[in-house]
XYZ file of C-alpha atoms in Angstrom:
662
model
C 0.389 -0.387 0.025
C 0.853 3.685 -0.447
C -1.305 5.353 1.424
C 0.861 6.745 4.670
C -0.889 8.633 7.844
C 1.047 9.715 10.527
C -1.887 9.100 13.461
C -3.636 5.516 14.590
C -5.363 5.174 11.440
C -3.956 2.862 9.179
C -3.708 2.937 5.047
C -7.189 0.860 3.990
C -5.803 -2.460 2.992
C -2.655 -2.387 4.554
C -1.693 -4.998 7.877
C -1.606 -3.507 10.892
C 0.544 -5.823 13.033
C 0.495 -6.138 16.913
C 1.165 -2.554 18.267
C 4.093 -2.205 20.377
C 4.820 -0.103 23.608
C 7.083 2.595 23.958
C 8.902 4.166 27.004
C 6.390 5.710 28.984
C 3.346 3.530 28.291
C 2.991 4.771 24.695
C 1.303 2.169 22.726
C 2.520 2.389 18.445
C 0.655 0.104 15.923
C 3.375 -0.934 13.016
C 1.515 -0.853 9.655
C 2.335 -2.858 6.680
C 3.657 -1.757 3.718
C 4.495 -2.759 0.490
C 6.192 -0.089 -0.883
C 6.825 3.492 -0.185
C 8.106 6.489 -2.353
C 9.988 9.157 -0.161
C 11.431 12.650 -0.905
C 13.172 14.652 1.446
C 13.742 18.053 -0.014
C 16.368 21.623 1.984
C 18.596 23.894 0.999
C 22.085 22.707 -0.904
C 23.679 23.053 2.605
C 21.273 20.767 3.945
C 22.103 17.697 3.483
C 19.456 15.675 1.944
C 21.559 13.726 -0.690
C 23.719 12.551 2.137
C 20.441 11.833 3.925
C 19.045 10.331 0.956
C 21.939 7.786 0.396
C 22.674 7.071 4.366
C 18.470 6.380 4.410
C 19.043 4.302 0.934
C 22.334 2.471 2.092
C 20.624 0.873 5.132
C 17.727 0.494 2.706
C 20.064 -2.048 0.544
C 21.176 -4.004 3.383
C 17.909 -4.433 4.720
C 17.245 -5.833 1.799
C 14.308 -3.667 0.055
C 14.121 -3.701 -3.872
C 14.866 0.385 -4.467
C 15.012 2.838 -6.942
C 16.430 6.509 -6.388
C 16.209 9.861 -8.133
C 18.266 12.710 -6.724
C 18.352 16.601 -7.483
C 20.878 18.770 -7.348
C 20.510 22.619 -8.033
C 22.777 23.737 -11.143
C 24.360 26.717 -8.840
C 27.182 25.172 -6.999
C 25.996 27.491 -3.942
C 22.512 29.250 -4.852
C 21.194 31.955 -1.669
C 20.467 30.017 0.967
C 16.372 29.328 1.702
C 15.417 30.368 -2.489
C 14.004 27.924 -4.941
C 17.395 27.492 -7.103
C 18.835 26.325 -4.009
C 16.608 23.773 -3.438
C 17.720 20.185 -2.982
C 15.689 16.491 -3.362
C 16.204 12.768 -3.098
C 13.864 10.173 -3.842
C 13.650 6.600 -2.546
C 11.470 4.168 -3.937
C 11.475 0.630 -1.778
C 8.758 -2.161 -1.773
C 8.715 -5.589 -0.918
C 9.088 -6.326 -4.896
C 10.882 -5.802 -7.599
C 10.228 -2.186 -8.334
C 11.223 -0.324 -11.538
C 11.430 4.039 -10.927
C 12.131 5.955 -8.172
C 8.302 6.649 -8.532
C 6.117 9.591 -9.693
C 5.499 11.393 -6.971
C 6.146 10.754 -3.211
C 3.926 9.930 -0.790
C 6.275 11.454 2.523
C 7.660 14.982 1.498
C 10.120 15.582 3.996
C 10.925 19.751 4.092
C 13.676 21.249 5.834
C 12.828 24.837 4.288
C 10.005 27.466 2.641
C 11.352 26.853 -0.630
C 11.640 23.257 -0.254
C 7.544 23.375 0.404
C 7.676 25.549 -2.466
C 8.949 23.421 -4.897
C 8.400 19.828 -4.209
C 4.325 20.410 -2.798
C 2.950 20.365 -6.105
C 4.611 17.160 -6.458
C 2.737 14.890 -3.176
C 0.193 13.971 -3.814
C -3.087 14.969 -0.953
C -3.209 13.245 1.630
C 0.242 12.689 1.726
C 2.142 12.551 4.873
C 4.409 16.093 4.753
C 6.845 16.731 7.338
C 8.329 19.887 7.726
C 11.041 21.766 9.453
C 8.985 24.361 12.139
C 11.942 25.954 13.076
C 12.910 27.468 9.400
C 9.685 28.781 8.661
C 11.000 32.247 9.234
C 8.902 35.738 8.136
C 12.196 36.188 6.651
C 12.418 32.656 5.077
C 9.304 33.196 3.945
C 9.668 36.329 2.299
C 12.259 35.236 0.648
C 9.795 32.437 -1.798
C 7.303 34.636 -1.664
C 4.872 33.332 1.149
C 2.304 36.228 2.671
C 1.587 33.853 5.243
C 2.918 30.898 6.975
C 1.599 28.294 5.556
C 2.236 25.806 8.419
C -0.263 27.862 10.155
C -2.504 29.102 7.723
C -4.583 26.319 6.515
C -3.815 26.437 3.353
C -2.068 22.605 3.768
C -5.546 20.715 5.054
C -5.407 19.116 1.775
C -2.352 17.033 3.188
C -1.053 15.535 6.252
C 1.259 17.979 8.311
C 3.216 16.940 10.919
C 5.301 20.641 11.983
C 8.145 19.570 13.862
C 10.544 21.822 15.048
C 14.305 19.589 13.577
C 16.333 22.775 14.766
C 15.960 22.866 17.703
C 15.358 19.749 18.979
C 19.149 18.764 17.675
C 20.430 21.973 19.267
C 18.979 21.058 21.952
C 19.974 17.194 22.190
C 23.530 18.732 20.843
C 23.873 21.149 24.307
C 26.433 19.635 25.684
C 28.494 18.531 22.627
C 30.700 21.631 22.672
C 29.818 22.923 18.551
C 28.300 25.642 18.130
C 25.077 26.711 17.390
C 25.959 27.103 13.294
C 27.629 24.320 13.730
C 24.818 21.588 15.381
C 22.178 23.003 13.912
C 24.269 21.315 10.722
C 23.301 18.029 12.369
C 19.750 18.307 11.350
C 19.870 16.046 9.013
C 20.883 13.344 11.139
C 18.060 14.298 13.610
C 15.926 13.996 10.092
C 17.372 10.322 9.820
C 16.986 9.309 12.976
C 13.754 9.474 12.825
C 13.182 8.160 9.380
C 14.833 5.017 10.596
C 12.413 4.310 13.421
C 9.532 4.942 10.525
C 10.769 2.709 8.385
C 12.126 -0.198 10.781
C 15.518 0.457 9.221
C 19.204 -0.577 10.782
C 20.708 1.985 12.066
C 24.501 -0.073 12.733
C 25.733 1.231 9.708
C 25.060 4.792 9.836
C 26.330 5.146 13.019
C 29.915 3.025 11.462
C 29.390 5.421 8.358
C 29.612 8.438 10.966
C 32.432 6.944 13.331
C 34.613 6.536 9.620
C 33.623 9.725 7.786
C 34.699 12.082 11.403
C 37.203 9.781 12.569
C 40.014 12.766 12.213
C 37.310 14.855 13.594
C 35.783 12.763 16.811
C 33.916 15.132 17.990
C 31.757 16.367 14.864
C 31.181 12.605 14.730
C 30.101 12.016 17.807
C 27.515 15.139 17.662
C 25.646 13.561 14.435
C 25.151 10.748 15.848
C 24.011 11.910 18.851
C 21.994 13.843 16.815
C 20.746 10.186 14.584
C 20.174 8.771 17.947
C 18.419 11.853 19.406
C 16.031 11.491 15.820
C 14.905 7.766 16.653
C 14.319 8.216 20.049
C 11.854 10.940 19.414
C 10.236 8.437 17.304
C 9.552 6.493 19.859
C 8.647 8.267 22.843
C 6.594 11.686 20.297
C 2.528 11.460 20.109
C 3.030 12.841 16.294
C 3.838 9.800 15.043
C 1.042 6.949 16.263
C 2.677 3.724 14.212
C 5.395 3.132 12.717
C 5.748 1.134 9.020
C 7.805 -2.129 8.075
C 8.266 -2.948 4.478
C 9.884 -6.611 4.490
C 12.409 -7.289 2.266
C 12.158 -8.484 -1.533
C 12.293 -11.605 -3.162
C 15.581 -11.457 -5.145
C 18.129 -13.800 -6.213
C 20.671 -15.471 -3.973
C 24.346 -13.782 -4.582
C 26.369 -11.199 -2.921
C 24.030 -7.649 -3.679
C 25.492 -4.054 -3.124
C 23.593 -0.448 -3.498
C 25.316 0.729 -6.704
C 24.987 4.379 -8.589
C 25.343 4.444 -12.594
C 29.150 6.283 -12.754
C 30.253 4.298 -10.067
C 28.907 0.858 -12.091
C 30.460 3.128 -14.628
C 33.851 2.500 -13.175
C 33.913 -0.107 -11.596
C 33.765 -2.199 -15.315
C 36.508 -0.315 -16.359
C 37.977 -2.054 -14.195
C 37.121 -5.089 -14.232
C 37.599 -4.660 -18.492
C 41.216 -3.627 -18.263
C 41.582 -7.298 -15.489
C 39.734 -9.233 -17.844
C 41.098 -7.964 -21.275
C 45.032 -8.004 -19.276
C 45.872 -4.458 -20.027
C 46.641 -0.957 -18.407
C 43.388 1.279 -18.171
C 44.395 4.698 -18.917
C 41.510 7.571 -18.020
C 42.295 10.942 -19.601
C 39.151 13.393 -18.175
C 38.024 16.746 -17.437
C 35.916 17.062 -14.550
C 32.316 17.624 -15.944
C 29.123 17.474 -14.055
C 27.450 15.019 -14.250
C 30.572 12.374 -15.034
C 32.743 13.284 -12.760
C 32.598 11.013 -9.766
C 33.467 8.079 -12.926
C 36.702 9.990 -12.278
C 36.833 10.044 -8.577
C 36.381 6.388 -8.440
C 39.292 4.957 -10.431
C 41.829 7.588 -9.401
C 41.189 4.980 -6.252
C 42.028 2.022 -7.975
C 45.416 2.122 -9.058
C 46.386 -1.399 -7.260
C 44.180 -2.993 -10.098
C 46.451 -1.018 -13.138
C 44.449 1.937 -13.546
C 46.380 5.344 -14.424
C 44.043 8.423 -14.141
C 44.912 12.151 -15.508
C 42.993 14.683 -15.078
C 43.586 17.006 -18.118
C 43.511 20.196 -18.752
C 40.712 20.428 -20.706
C 37.984 17.979 -22.756
C 40.388 17.751 -25.988
C 43.461 17.183 -23.527
C 41.968 14.371 -21.740
C 40.394 11.992 -24.655
C 43.921 13.066 -26.941
C 45.827 11.479 -23.485
C 43.096 8.473 -23.578
C 43.496 8.094 -27.384
C 48.159 8.012 -27.134
C 47.621 5.429 -24.537
C 45.097 3.162 -26.824
C 48.093 3.684 -29.503
C 50.914 2.538 -26.703
C 48.639 -0.450 -25.819
C 46.446 -0.145 -22.922
C 42.862 0.524 -23.097
C 41.745 4.607 -23.386
C 38.845 5.497 -21.870
C 37.712 9.097 -21.404
C 34.593 10.326 -19.742
C 32.380 13.063 -19.832
C 28.906 15.203 -21.288
C 27.272 16.042 -24.514
C 29.420 20.091 -23.973
C 32.768 17.566 -23.743
C 31.797 15.536 -26.610
C 31.381 18.317 -29.471
C 34.867 18.992 -28.382
C 36.159 15.592 -28.247
C 34.682 15.206 -31.845
C 37.950 15.854 -33.997
C 39.576 13.611 -31.835
C 37.180 10.410 -32.049
C 37.388 11.331 -35.879
C 40.641 10.550 -35.452
C 40.201 7.271 -33.511
C 37.853 6.407 -36.443
C 40.808 6.939 -39.391
C 43.827 5.518 -36.502
C 41.273 2.799 -36.035
C 42.196 2.252 -32.315
C 39.756 1.212 -29.691
C 38.833 3.867 -27.147
C 35.203 4.141 -25.033
C 34.205 7.557 -24.676
C 31.699 7.806 -21.524
C 29.082 10.682 -22.219
C 26.700 10.865 -19.294
C 24.185 13.045 -20.605
C 22.709 16.207 -19.175
C 19.984 18.679 -20.562
C 21.837 21.822 -22.969
C 22.374 22.926 -25.208
C 25.611 24.769 -23.822
C 25.556 24.822 -20.822
C 22.067 24.424 -21.004
C 21.138 21.971 -17.073
C 24.494 20.735 -16.240
C 22.117 18.719 -12.719
C 19.277 16.958 -14.969
C 19.137 14.346 -16.457
C 18.505 14.061 -20.551
C 18.795 12.102 -23.959
C 19.854 14.802 -26.562
C 22.949 13.936 -27.546
C 21.988 10.573 -29.449
C 22.663 12.977 -32.466
C 25.831 13.615 -31.897
C 26.922 10.282 -31.277
C 25.527 8.750 -33.958
C 26.271 11.466 -36.393
C 28.547 14.516 -34.794
C 31.765 14.354 -36.523
C 33.154 15.708 -40.059
C 33.307 13.090 -42.874
C 32.578 9.500 -42.258
C 33.066 8.830 -39.490
C 31.237 5.392 -37.956
C 30.908 5.435 -33.885
C 29.835 1.887 -32.543
C 27.182 3.161 -29.789
C 25.571 1.441 -26.790
C 23.173 2.916 -23.936
C 22.517 1.119 -20.123
C 18.782 0.798 -19.327
C 19.697 1.128 -15.670
C 22.130 2.517 -13.000
C 23.532 -1.994 -11.987
C 22.954 -1.705 -16.072
C 26.376 0.451 -16.366
C 28.837 -2.308 -15.022
C 27.341 -4.576 -18.503
C 27.199 -1.477 -20.852
C 30.970 -0.469 -20.372
C 31.996 -4.172 -20.345
C 30.441 -4.379 -23.895
C 31.871 -0.862 -25.170
C 34.935 -2.175 -23.942
C 34.176 -5.408 -25.432
C 33.545 -4.019 -29.048
C 36.476 -1.321 -28.659
C 38.893 -4.220 -28.411
C 37.593 -6.777 -30.850
C 36.859 -3.789 -33.727
C 39.826 -1.451 -32.801
C 37.171 0.986 -33.093
C 35.956 4.172 -30.527
C 32.641 3.395 -28.988
C 30.658 6.025 -27.637
C 28.442 4.709 -24.011
C 25.352 6.802 -23.844
C 24.436 7.434 -19.713
C 22.694 10.257 -18.378
C 21.839 12.051 -15.113
C 19.585 10.067 -14.032
C 21.819 6.975 -14.323
C 24.813 7.991 -13.113
C 23.046 9.277 -9.560
C 20.581 7.243 -9.433
C 21.228 3.646 -7.591
C 19.700 -0.135 -6.952
C 20.483 -3.084 -5.549
C 22.691 -5.084 -8.057
C 23.759 -8.352 -8.053
C 28.184 -8.519 -7.138
C 29.132 -10.651 -10.742
C 31.775 -14.049 -10.274
C 34.611 -12.197 -11.783
C 34.953 -15.744 -13.878
C 31.485 -15.327 -15.478
C 32.800 -11.897 -17.044
C 33.594 -11.793 -21.026
C 37.479 -12.820 -21.482
C 38.542 -9.767 -23.357
C 42.109 -10.806 -24.155
C 43.243 -9.362 -27.400
C 45.868 -10.694 -29.570
C 49.034 -7.745 -30.439
C 51.030 -7.852 -33.562
C 54.365 -9.617 -32.450
C 55.600 -10.305 -35.660
C 55.562 -9.285 -39.514
C 52.412 -10.182 -41.132
C 53.481 -9.532 -44.777
C 54.218 -11.704 -47.785
C 57.380 -9.912 -48.028
C 58.266 -9.281 -44.500
C 56.766 -6.503 -43.899
C 54.695 -5.206 -41.323
C 51.035 -4.302 -42.841
C 49.613 -2.673 -39.877
C 46.041 -1.913 -42.259
C 46.330 -5.901 -42.461
C 42.340 -6.571 -41.734
C 41.107 -9.588 -39.440
C 38.540 -11.334 -42.308
C 35.791 -12.010 -39.818
C 36.064 -8.554 -37.798
C 37.465 -6.164 -40.775
C 40.030 -5.149 -37.515
C 43.302 -3.694 -37.977
C 46.463 -4.759 -36.551
C 47.258 -3.348 -33.505
C 50.799 -3.269 -32.562
C 52.561 -1.497 -29.741
C 55.098 0.824 -30.153
C 58.533 -0.457 -29.823
C 57.982 -3.842 -30.897
C 61.033 -4.648 -33.017
C 60.408 -4.414 -37.021
C 56.136 -3.360 -36.816
C 57.289 0.052 -37.257
C 54.021 1.820 -39.069
C 53.315 5.207 -39.415
C 50.119 6.838 -37.588
C 47.790 10.180 -37.816
C 45.326 11.348 -39.332
C 45.282 11.160 -42.771
C 44.088 8.677 -44.941
C 45.991 5.197 -44.730
C 46.311 2.898 -47.933
C 45.030 -0.435 -47.696
C 46.962 -2.809 -46.040
C 50.079 -0.706 -45.936
C 48.957 2.357 -43.819
C 51.060 5.201 -45.837
C 49.433 8.237 -46.255
C 46.814 7.732 -49.425
C 45.137 10.690 -51.511
C 44.074 8.306 -54.268
C 40.553 8.124 -54.388
C 39.096 4.500 -54.979
C 41.677 3.634 -52.087
C 39.461 6.633 -50.114
C 36.263 5.352 -51.208
C 37.495 1.273 -50.555
C 38.492 2.709 -46.654
C 35.356 4.071 -45.770
C 33.519 1.636 -46.975
C 35.401 -0.658 -45.092
C 35.136 1.268 -41.746
C 31.548 1.370 -42.374
C 31.722 -2.593 -42.435
C 34.009 -3.064 -39.542
C 30.776 -1.093 -37.493
C 27.994 -2.746 -39.502
C 29.674 -6.276 -39.104
C 29.225 -5.827 -34.874
C 25.108 -6.385 -35.284
C 26.872 -9.958 -36.086
C 27.652 -10.223 -33.268
C 25.240 -9.524 -30.989
C 22.344 -11.617 -29.879
C 18.911 -11.668 -30.819
C 16.574 -8.718 -29.185
C 14.680 -9.702 -26.299
C 10.712 -8.471 -26.459
C 8.691 -8.792 -23.959
C 5.310 -9.392 -25.043
C 3.598 -12.056 -22.077
C 1.058 -12.636 -24.149
C 2.219 -12.917 -27.654
C -0.895 -10.568 -28.868
C 0.267 -7.237 -28.802
C -0.594 -4.893 -31.514
C 1.546 -2.486 -29.897
C 5.291 -1.965 -29.601
C 6.642 0.374 -26.811
C 10.358 1.218 -27.861
C 13.355 2.762 -26.169
C 16.496 2.869 -24.928
C 18.756 3.841 -22.499
C 17.184 5.469 -18.893
C 13.604 5.360 -20.364
C 13.842 1.601 -19.807
C 12.130 2.083 -16.163
C 9.530 4.046 -16.303
C 8.118 2.708 -19.718
C 8.609 -1.016 -18.326
C 6.272 0.258 -15.317
C 3.762 1.871 -17.395
C 4.079 -1.265 -19.428
C 2.401 -3.154 -16.051
C 0.086 -0.570 -15.493
C -0.875 -1.159 -19.323
C -1.099 -5.231 -18.693
C -2.897 -4.630 -15.341
C -6.049 -3.575 -16.826
C -6.360 -6.033 -18.465
C -4.666 -5.046 -22.280
C -1.496 -6.618 -24.147
C 1.927 -4.488 -24.878
C 5.118 -5.509 -26.089
C 8.131 -3.610 -25.191
C 11.667 -3.277 -26.736
C 14.571 -1.758 -25.387
C 17.355 -0.947 -27.147
C 20.872 -1.226 -26.242
C 23.105 -0.906 -29.073
C 21.926 2.045 -31.016
C 24.639 2.135 -33.648
C 25.120 -0.709 -35.770
C 21.030 -1.553 -34.832
C 20.351 -4.831 -34.410
C 20.209 -6.899 -37.857
C 16.307 -8.316 -36.232
C 14.791 -5.496 -35.035
C 13.163 -4.477 -38.594
C 11.408 -7.115 -38.622
C 10.382 -6.746 -35.182
C 9.101 -3.687 -35.988
C 7.395 -5.093 -38.505
C 4.744 -7.269 -36.743
C 3.208 -4.102 -34.613
C 0.258 -2.206 -35.815
C 1.924 0.647 -34.287
C 5.067 1.639 -32.325
C 5.127 4.316 -29.677
C 9.314 5.564 -29.560
C 8.922 7.454 -25.205
C 12.311 10.075 -25.317
C 13.713 12.893 -23.267
C 14.178 14.748 -26.500
C 12.381 15.813 -29.449
C 12.412 12.059 -30.957
C 16.044 11.754 -31.496
C 15.742 8.217 -32.041
C 12.175 7.497 -33.685
C 14.062 9.559 -36.426
C 16.545 6.833 -36.881
C 13.851 4.577 -36.656
C 11.670 5.493 -39.654
C 14.471 6.329 -41.935
C 16.373 2.648 -41.048
C 12.720 0.545 -41.456
C 10.515 3.005 -42.890
C 8.405 2.813 -39.554
C 6.058 4.799 -38.691
C 7.707 5.284 -35.504
C 5.197 7.450 -33.039
C 7.159 10.107 -31.290
C 6.195 11.292 -27.744
C 8.410 13.397 -26.232
C 9.637 15.352 -22.692
C 12.363 17.631 -22.020
C 11.923 18.549 -18.450
C 15.135 17.532 -17.379
C 13.071 14.897 -14.983
C 12.737 11.126 -15.404
C 9.096 10.298 -17.841
C 6.603 9.275 -15.036
C 4.833 5.797 -15.275
C 1.153 6.610 -15.324
C 2.283 9.694 -17.756
C 3.300 6.986 -20.211
C 0.725 4.475 -19.366
C -1.858 7.326 -20.928
C -0.151 7.434 -23.744
C 0.044 3.985 -24.250
C -3.379 3.297 -23.860
C -5.045 5.818 -25.830
C -2.459 4.667 -28.223
C -4.150 0.933 -27.552
C -8.009 2.102 -27.613
C -6.758 3.698 -31.482
C -8.785 7.021 -29.414
C -5.520 9.376 -31.107
C -4.281 9.245 -34.521
C -0.947 10.630 -34.105
C 0.844 11.127 -30.453
C 1.582 14.715 -29.965
C 4.829 15.481 -27.802
C 2.416 16.386 -24.239
C 4.354 18.276 -20.930
C 3.606 15.293 -18.350
C 3.416 18.187 -15.634
C 0.520 18.335 -16.339
C -0.357 15.197 -15.874
C -2.104 13.699 -12.016
C 0.705 11.038 -10.450
C -1.565 7.297 -9.761
C -2.028 7.635 -6.047
C -2.582 3.324 -6.025
C -2.631 0.674 -9.152
C 0.188 -1.304 -10.198
C 3.828 -0.778 -8.604
C 6.004 0.809 -9.978
């Protein structure tokens, strides 16, 4: 159940366990839920991401399935208490498999008026609203245009409001800590975490250990945060403001070792694994850029695994160094976001011409230009496919979830090493910062990525021919510089077939252009059959997506099927080349709908490639799709009530509060 109430009345249909006694004789009930969506919102200095991250870690430890949506302000430090500075963290966790961080929160915790104003429209009527009453001062109210205090004027009567003096209770709890008032107030996020830990029966030991580690060099700060955390937990136990707590049992999962992982962490670990499975040193050349920087940060911790990280002075230097490392026999990797891909495009073309392996990670964000640095988008697909001069084909793949970033990055490395080509991996901000439980793989079951370097001349006359190709993959020979007898020329000018000498011959250029294209096209032969999720096998409508739309599309399809209708889902990992069987699959269906967080880029490619009238449904709001909104669109297509699915503004949709789980 999704309904939440602070009083003694349980949500309709929820299981109420035997009441428990709190100190002082207060009796509290425990309500069993199957899922809940919680959103924490406050100023960017209030520690909402840390609080949400810790609550997520404990939820993962407990065994729930989960999905998160951190939402950062774009400004490095917006003025305190203003709308541009609001930071939020949304967590959806359940006792069953879920696919999204939830369309809307069931519980909203706000630390100031700005957080309330920015997030209240997303909280359905009757939802639980917890507010830090201490921060609703006349000055803070005026900053966001409140004429009166909404906690007192009755404007929040449509929600279950619990006004809690979080700040003052924190400072009271830390009165003997030796910290000043401002320093003590910084611990109110830990007080809030303690309260939430009580409300949802989360483990506490892990958070205490985390705080001890985090502030091991500042024992006074560690002790203060632990005291605030415990005070929040004890407040939940003893207060009459919350007469019930909630229990969400662990979700059934396949046997194995699990950890909570974000998309950027998964990417970084995959790059380490690729180095180990290939036997090659890994070189990351990168320039910090939101939201890709965490890949650089994580990889810098793994020098013991032969990973070398280089923070370059700019994007061009980063990819240039990575390509140079590939020339030297390493697995070259570079990470960036959309603006950085634009700067790297010339060197990507150089990698196409030199035919060297290179993995380019593009963690997409809102654009164009600087755009929305901290918001998610899928608008770099056409740039990845075509954003270079000349005929410069590059394989493009995209992960579908935070955990899938690991598998997708390994696949990118496989293609790069096998076919001697640059590969673009299209993640996005939603995947990069979001998290989910991830089954830690068994190392020996990962793909074997070992490569065979050229070690001796391969020509009939005893010479080395660097562009003599493998007949199956069309990959050229890869010779490590300094190998005796294998000297060869490299650079951006057109190469002569086999010898690699500079050539301006017209027929040779035509041949080499077509050969490089055939090499990329040939990758399709190594791909597995495309999976089609069509349980009943009688669907007339298929919805096709790529990247992070997988979760919302999948959740929308669940809603459709729960209503008794059939729909098929196809999700693409490989965007260039497209799977060889995709055209035949799309031709089976009367209607094909393609939701994207852009203005229809994949839809345009599919129309051109397969001559299928793909209907494009798009949004570019910097946020993931809502499952309820997508389900409504797909329902209209199935029912035949719309001729063409137009681009819609999902902000006007009312998220469903009940129904099929997301």
